[in-house]
């Protein structure tokens, strides 16, 4: 387990510092918490991770999951904002993904509590353990999805030209 980041709330940040100290003393070889902003390290984490957990309370855009998918790291996200707009649950969102011209690409959950996170993570970990070939194809699929501005730009151009006719 690797955690990279910081919390804007000093109380939450202090809780993470305490957790980091506890984990370092008891599980120094299995967990690492880096409680800072480190862009180069984040890319190494994306590249080496099987999953990226983004349990945001709100997320207006959501670049984290998009970057993770480019590296083949499967997003496990809370259904909010840009996370919900871009992560289609492999079990529950096939129709919603198809409506966007995409395929399911991750795991999502409701609520901002431990039960929701556990639900999604348990499904993701089971997929990793129980269906490695399927999981590897999911990793390949998320890397191939196009989240660039190319398609939206063409849609906007079509809309603009249609509006000009009136």
PDB file of C-alpha atoms in Angstrom:
ATOM      1  CA  UNK A   1       0.000   0.000   0.000  1.00  0.00           C
ATOM      2  CA  UNK A   2       1.320   3.401  -0.973  1.00  0.00           C
ATOM      3  CA  UNK A   3      -0.338   6.682  -0.067  1.00  0.00           C
ATOM      4  CA  UNK A   4       0.864   9.914  -1.590  1.00  0.00           C
ATOM      5  CA  UNK A   5      -0.716  13.247  -0.852  1.00  0.00           C
ATOM      6  CA  UNK A   6      -1.693  15.686   1.818  1.00  0.00           C
ATOM      7  CA  UNK A   7      -4.890  16.860   3.442  1.00  0.00           C
ATOM      8  CA  UNK A   8      -5.920  20.518   3.556  1.00  0.00           C
ATOM      9  CA  UNK A   9      -7.479  19.988   7.001  1.00  0.00           C
ATOM     10  CA  UNK A  10      -4.696  20.020   9.648  1.00  0.00           C
ATOM     11  CA  UNK A  11      -6.592  17.523  11.829  1.00  0.00           C
ATOM     12  CA  UNK A  12      -6.844  15.018   9.002  1.00  0.00           C
ATOM     13  CA  UNK A  13      -3.217  15.615   8.019  1.00  0.00           C
ATOM     14  CA  UNK A  14      -2.203  14.957  11.637  1.00  0.00           C
ATOM     15  CA  UNK A  15      -4.188  11.686  11.591  1.00  0.00           C
ATOM     16  CA  UNK A  16      -2.248  10.648   8.486  1.00  0.00           C
ATOM     17  CA  UNK A  17       1.064  11.581  10.121  1.00  0.00           C
ATOM     18  CA  UNK A  18       0.177   9.399  13.104  1.00  0.00           C
ATOM     19  CA  UNK A  19      -0.847   6.552  10.785  1.00  0.00           C
ATOM     20  CA  UNK A  20       2.401   6.914   8.844  1.00  0.00           C
ATOM     21  CA  UNK A  21       4.434   6.686  12.051  1.00  0.00           C
ATOM     22  CA  UNK A  22       2.469   3.643  13.217  1.00  0.00           C
ATOM     23  CA  UNK A  23       2.801   1.831   9.882  1.00  0.00           C
ATOM     24  CA  UNK A  24       6.474   2.672   9.575  1.00  0.00           C
ATOM     25  CA  UNK A  25       7.214   1.064  12.931  1.00  0.00           C
ATOM     26  CA  UNK A  26       5.052  -2.047  12.407  1.00  0.00           C
ATOM     27  CA  UNK A  27       4.869  -2.628   8.624  1.00  0.00           C
ATOM     28  CA  UNK A  28       7.802  -0.687   7.181  1.00  0.00           C
ATOM     29  CA  UNK A  29       8.203  -3.202   4.338  1.00  0.00           C
ATOM     30  CA  UNK A  30       4.508  -3.357   3.287  1.00  0.00           C
ATOM     31  CA  UNK A  31       3.192   0.190   3.455  1.00  0.00           C
ATOM     32  CA  UNK A  32       4.505   3.624   2.647  1.00  0.00           C
ATOM     33  CA  UNK A  33       2.844   6.964   3.280  1.00  0.00           C
ATOM     34  CA  UNK A  34       4.379  10.033   1.632  1.00  0.00           C
ATOM     35  CA  UNK A  35       2.467  12.985   2.998  1.00  0.00           C
ATOM     36  CA  UNK A  36       3.530  15.604   0.518  1.00  0.00           C
ATOM     37  CA  UNK A  37       3.046  16.687  -3.079  1.00  0.00           C
ATOM     38  CA  UNK A  38       5.520  14.910  -5.371  1.00  0.00           C
ATOM     39  CA  UNK A  39       4.626  14.865  -9.079  1.00  0.00           C
ATOM     40  CA  UNK A  40       7.493  12.632 -10.309  1.00  0.00           C
ATOM     41  CA  UNK A  41       6.796  10.100  -7.555  1.00  0.00           C
ATOM     42  CA  UNK A  42       3.100  10.101  -8.420  1.00  0.00           C
ATOM     43  CA  UNK A  43       3.905   8.931 -11.964  1.00  0.00           C
ATOM     44  CA  UNK A  44       6.064   6.104 -10.637  1.00  0.00           C
ATOM     45  CA  UNK A  45       3.187   5.068  -8.376  1.00  0.00           C
ATOM     46  CA  UNK A  46       0.706   5.150 -11.260  1.00  0.00           C
ATOM     47  CA  UNK A  47       3.038   3.027 -13.363  1.00  0.00           C
ATOM     48  CA  UNK A  48       3.604   0.449 -10.639  1.00  0.00           C
ATOM     49  CA  UNK A  49       0.123   0.218  -9.155  1.00  0.00           C
ATOM     50  CA  UNK A  50      -2.554  -2.319  -9.957  1.00  0.00           C
ATOM     51  CA  UNK A  51      -5.254  -0.009  -8.548  1.00  0.00           C
ATOM     52  CA  UNK A  52      -5.642   3.645  -7.673  1.00  0.00           C
ATOM     53  CA  UNK A  53      -8.133   4.468  -4.937  1.00  0.00           C
ATOM     54  CA  UNK A  54      -9.782   7.902  -5.187  1.00  0.00           C
ATOM     55  CA  UNK A  55     -12.380   8.216  -2.393  1.00  0.00           C
ATOM     56  CA  UNK A  56     -12.982  11.948  -2.919  1.00  0.00           C
ATOM     57  CA  UNK A  57     -15.951  13.575  -1.230  1.00  0.00           C
ATOM     58  CA  UNK A  58     -16.276  15.842  -4.295  1.00  0.00           C
ATOM     59  CA  UNK A  59     -14.286  15.933  -7.510  1.00  0.00           C
ATOM     60  CA  UNK A  60     -15.125  18.605 -10.064  1.00  0.00           C
ATOM     61  CA  UNK A  61     -12.827  17.143 -12.738  1.00  0.00           C
ATOM     62  CA  UNK A  62     -10.761  14.175 -11.730  1.00  0.00           C
ATOM     63  CA  UNK A  63      -7.383  13.994 -13.420  1.00  0.00           C
ATOM     64  CA  UNK A  64      -6.063  11.357 -11.016  1.00  0.00           C
ATOM     65  CA  UNK A  65      -8.110   8.498 -12.450  1.00  0.00           C
ATOM     66  CA  UNK A  66      -7.446   9.612 -16.037  1.00  0.00           C
ATOM     67  CA  UNK A  67      -3.700   9.640 -15.459  1.00  0.00           C
ATOM     68  CA  UNK A  68      -3.886   6.293 -13.678  1.00  0.00           C
ATOM     69  CA  UNK A  69      -5.755   4.723 -16.585  1.00  0.00           C
ATOM     70  CA  UNK A  70      -3.098   5.879 -19.070  1.00  0.00           C
ATOM     71  CA  UNK A  71      -0.627   3.851 -17.003  1.00  0.00           C
ATOM     72  CA  UNK A  72      -2.963   0.835 -16.795  1.00  0.00           C
ATOM     73  CA  UNK A  73      -3.794   1.306 -13.129  1.00  0.00           C
ATOM     74  CA  UNK A  74      -7.457   0.455 -12.507  1.00  0.00           C
ATOM     75  CA  UNK A  75      -9.445   3.213 -10.796  1.00  0.00           C
ATOM     76  CA  UNK A  76     -11.499   2.484  -7.684  1.00  0.00           C
ATOM     77  CA  UNK A  77     -13.484   5.663  -7.124  1.00  0.00           C
ATOM     78  CA  UNK A  78     -16.392   7.201  -5.280  1.00  0.00           C
ATOM     79  CA  UNK A  79     -19.352   8.104  -7.503  1.00  0.00           C
ATOM     80  CA  UNK A  80     -18.944  11.861  -7.582  1.00  0.00           C
ATOM     81  CA  UNK A  81     -18.268  14.549 -10.178  1.00  0.00           C
ATOM     82  CA  UNK A  82     -15.617  13.821 -12.757  1.00  0.00           C
ATOM     83  CA  UNK A  83     -14.857  10.461 -11.170  1.00  0.00           C
ATOM     84  CA  UNK A  84     -18.375   9.253 -11.922  1.00  0.00           C
ATOM     85  CA  UNK A  85     -18.226  10.843 -15.387  1.00  0.00           C
ATOM     86  CA  UNK A  86     -15.142   8.854 -16.381  1.00  0.00           C
ATOM     87  CA  UNK A  87     -15.150   5.600 -14.390  1.00  0.00           C
ATOM     88  CA  UNK A  88     -17.741   3.038 -15.434  1.00  0.00           C
ATOM     89  CA  UNK A  89     -18.107   0.147 -13.009  1.00  0.00           C
ATOM     90  CA  UNK A  90     -17.296  -3.238 -14.532  1.00  0.00           C
ATOM     91  CA  UNK A  91     -20.267  -4.838 -12.758  1.00  0.00           C
ATOM     92  CA  UNK A  92     -22.925  -2.142 -12.910  1.00  0.00           C
ATOM     93  CA  UNK A  93     -22.229   0.410 -15.646  1.00  0.00           C
ATOM     94  CA  UNK A  94     -22.093  -1.400 -18.981  1.00  0.00           C
ATOM     95  CA  UNK A  95     -25.112   0.447 -20.436  1.00  0.00           C
ATOM     96  CA  UNK A  96     -23.877   3.836 -19.179  1.00  0.00           C
ATOM     97  CA  UNK A  97     -20.432   3.165 -20.684  1.00  0.00           C
ATOM     98  CA  UNK A  98     -21.886   2.045 -24.013  1.00  0.00           C
ATOM     99  CA  UNK A  99     -23.976   5.224 -24.176  1.00  0.00           C
ATOM    100  CA  UNK A 100     -20.651   7.121 -24.090  1.00  0.00           C
ATOM    101  CA  UNK A 101     -19.054   4.836 -26.683  1.00  0.00           C
ATOM    102  CA  UNK A 102     -16.843   3.225 -24.036  1.00  0.00           C
ATOM    103  CA  UNK A 103     -16.454   0.014 -22.090  1.00  0.00           C
ATOM    104  CA  UNK A 104     -16.487  -0.374 -18.296  1.00  0.00           C
ATOM    105  CA  UNK A 105     -13.112   0.594 -16.895  1.00  0.00           C
ATOM    106  CA  UNK A 106     -13.007   0.395 -13.109  1.00  0.00           C
ATOM    107  CA  UNK A 107     -14.839   0.023  -9.843  1.00  0.00           C
ATOM    108  CA  UNK A 108     -16.954   2.608  -8.093  1.00  0.00           C
ATOM    109  CA  UNK A 109     -18.906   2.968  -4.886  1.00  0.00           C
ATOM    110  CA  UNK A 110     -21.486   5.174  -3.215  1.00  0.00           C
ATOM    111  CA  UNK A 111     -21.065   6.853   0.127  1.00  0.00           C
ATOM    112  CA  UNK A 112     -18.065   8.293   1.859  1.00  0.00           C
ATOM    113  CA  UNK A 113     -17.569   5.574   4.436  1.00  0.00           C
ATOM    114  CA  UNK A 114     -15.458   2.496   4.979  1.00  0.00           C
ATOM    115  CA  UNK A 115     -18.202   0.135   3.825  1.00  0.00           C
ATOM    116  CA  UNK A 116     -18.339   1.724   0.386  1.00  0.00           C
ATOM    117  CA  UNK A 117     -14.572   1.642  -0.038  1.00  0.00           C
ATOM    118  CA  UNK A 118     -14.460  -1.982   1.178  1.00  0.00           C
ATOM    119  CA  UNK A 119     -17.196  -2.974  -1.279  1.00  0.00           C
ATOM    120  CA  UNK A 120     -15.332  -1.618  -4.288  1.00  0.00           C
ATOM    121  CA  UNK A 121     -11.855  -2.683  -3.184  1.00  0.00           C
ATOM    122  CA  UNK A 122     -12.985  -6.221  -2.398  1.00  0.00           C
ATOM    123  CA  UNK A 123     -14.472  -6.547  -5.887  1.00  0.00           C
ATOM    124  CA  UNK A 124     -11.307  -5.145  -7.461  1.00  0.00           C
ATOM    125  CA  UNK A 125      -8.971  -7.383  -5.458  1.00  0.00           C
ATOM    126  CA  UNK A 126     -11.130 -10.433  -6.195  1.00  0.00           C
ATOM    127  CA  UNK A 127     -10.954  -9.617  -9.900  1.00  0.00           C
ATOM    128  CA  UNK A 128      -7.170  -9.411  -9.642  1.00  0.00           C
ATOM    129  CA  UNK A 129      -6.863 -12.736  -7.810  1.00  0.00           C
ATOM    130  CA  UNK A 130      -9.632 -14.743  -9.470  1.00  0.00           C
ATOM    131  CA  UNK A 131      -9.438 -13.629 -13.087  1.00  0.00           C
ATOM    132  CA  UNK A 132      -5.917 -12.515 -13.923  1.00  0.00           C
ATOM    133  CA  UNK A 133      -6.409 -12.820 -17.691  1.00  0.00           C
ATOM    134  CA  UNK A 134      -9.600 -10.759 -17.503  1.00  0.00           C
ATOM    135  CA  UNK A 135      -7.912  -8.227 -15.217  1.00  0.00           C
ATOM    136  CA  UNK A 136      -4.957  -7.873 -17.592  1.00  0.00           C
ATOM    137  CA  UNK A 137      -7.366  -7.255 -20.479  1.00  0.00           C
ATOM    138  CA  UNK A 138      -9.066  -4.577 -18.352  1.00  0.00           C
ATOM    139  CA  UNK A 139      -5.692  -2.891 -17.818  1.00  0.00           C
ATOM    140  CA  UNK A 140      -5.074  -2.915 -21.558  1.00  0.00           C
ATOM    141  CA  UNK A 141      -8.574  -1.596 -22.254  1.00  0.00           C
ATOM    142  CA  UNK A 142      -8.226   1.382 -19.889  1.00  0.00           C
ATOM    143  CA  UNK A 143      -4.917   2.358 -21.484  1.00  0.00           C
ATOM    144  CA  UNK A 144      -6.582   2.407 -24.906  1.00  0.00           C
ATOM    145  CA  UNK A 145      -9.522   4.621 -23.940  1.00  0.00           C
ATOM    146  CA  UNK A 146      -9.326   8.095 -25.420  1.00  0.00           C
ATOM    147  CA  UNK A 147      -9.845  10.842 -22.820  1.00  0.00           C
ATOM    148  CA  UNK A 148      -8.194  13.529 -24.934  1.00  0.00           C
ATOM    149  CA  UNK A 149     -10.001  16.652 -26.129  1.00  0.00           C
ATOM    150  CA  UNK A 150     -10.191  15.302 -29.702  1.00  0.00           C
ATOM    151  CA  UNK A 151     -13.743  13.912 -29.545  1.00  0.00           C
ATOM    152  CA  UNK A 152     -15.222  16.761 -27.455  1.00  0.00           C
ATOM    153  CA  UNK A 153     -13.569  19.317 -29.772  1.00  0.00           C
ATOM    154  CA  UNK A 154     -15.185  17.696 -32.811  1.00  0.00           C
ATOM    155  CA  UNK A 155     -18.551  17.635 -31.003  1.00  0.00           C
ATOM    156  CA  UNK A 156     -18.222  21.350 -30.206  1.00  0.00           C
ATOM    157  CA  UNK A 157     -17.300  22.127 -33.803  1.00  0.00           C
ATOM    158  CA  UNK A 158     -20.367  20.245 -35.057  1.00  0.00           C
ATOM    159  CA  UNK A 159     -22.546  22.118 -32.577  1.00  0.00           C
ATOM    160  CA  UNK A 160     -21.041  25.441 -33.625  1.00  0.00           C
ATOM    161  CA  UNK A 161     -21.630  24.760 -37.324  1.00  0.00           C
ATOM    162  CA  UNK A 162     -25.186  23.599 -36.647  1.00  0.00           C
ATOM    163  CA  UNK A 163     -25.864  26.773 -34.645  1.00  0.00           C
ATOM    164  CA  UNK A 164     -24.424  28.968 -37.423  1.00  0.00           C
ATOM    165  CA  UNK A 165     -27.061  27.653 -39.810  1.00  0.00           C
ATOM    166  CA  UNK A 166     -29.809  29.301 -37.766  1.00  0.00           C
TER     167      UNK A 166
END
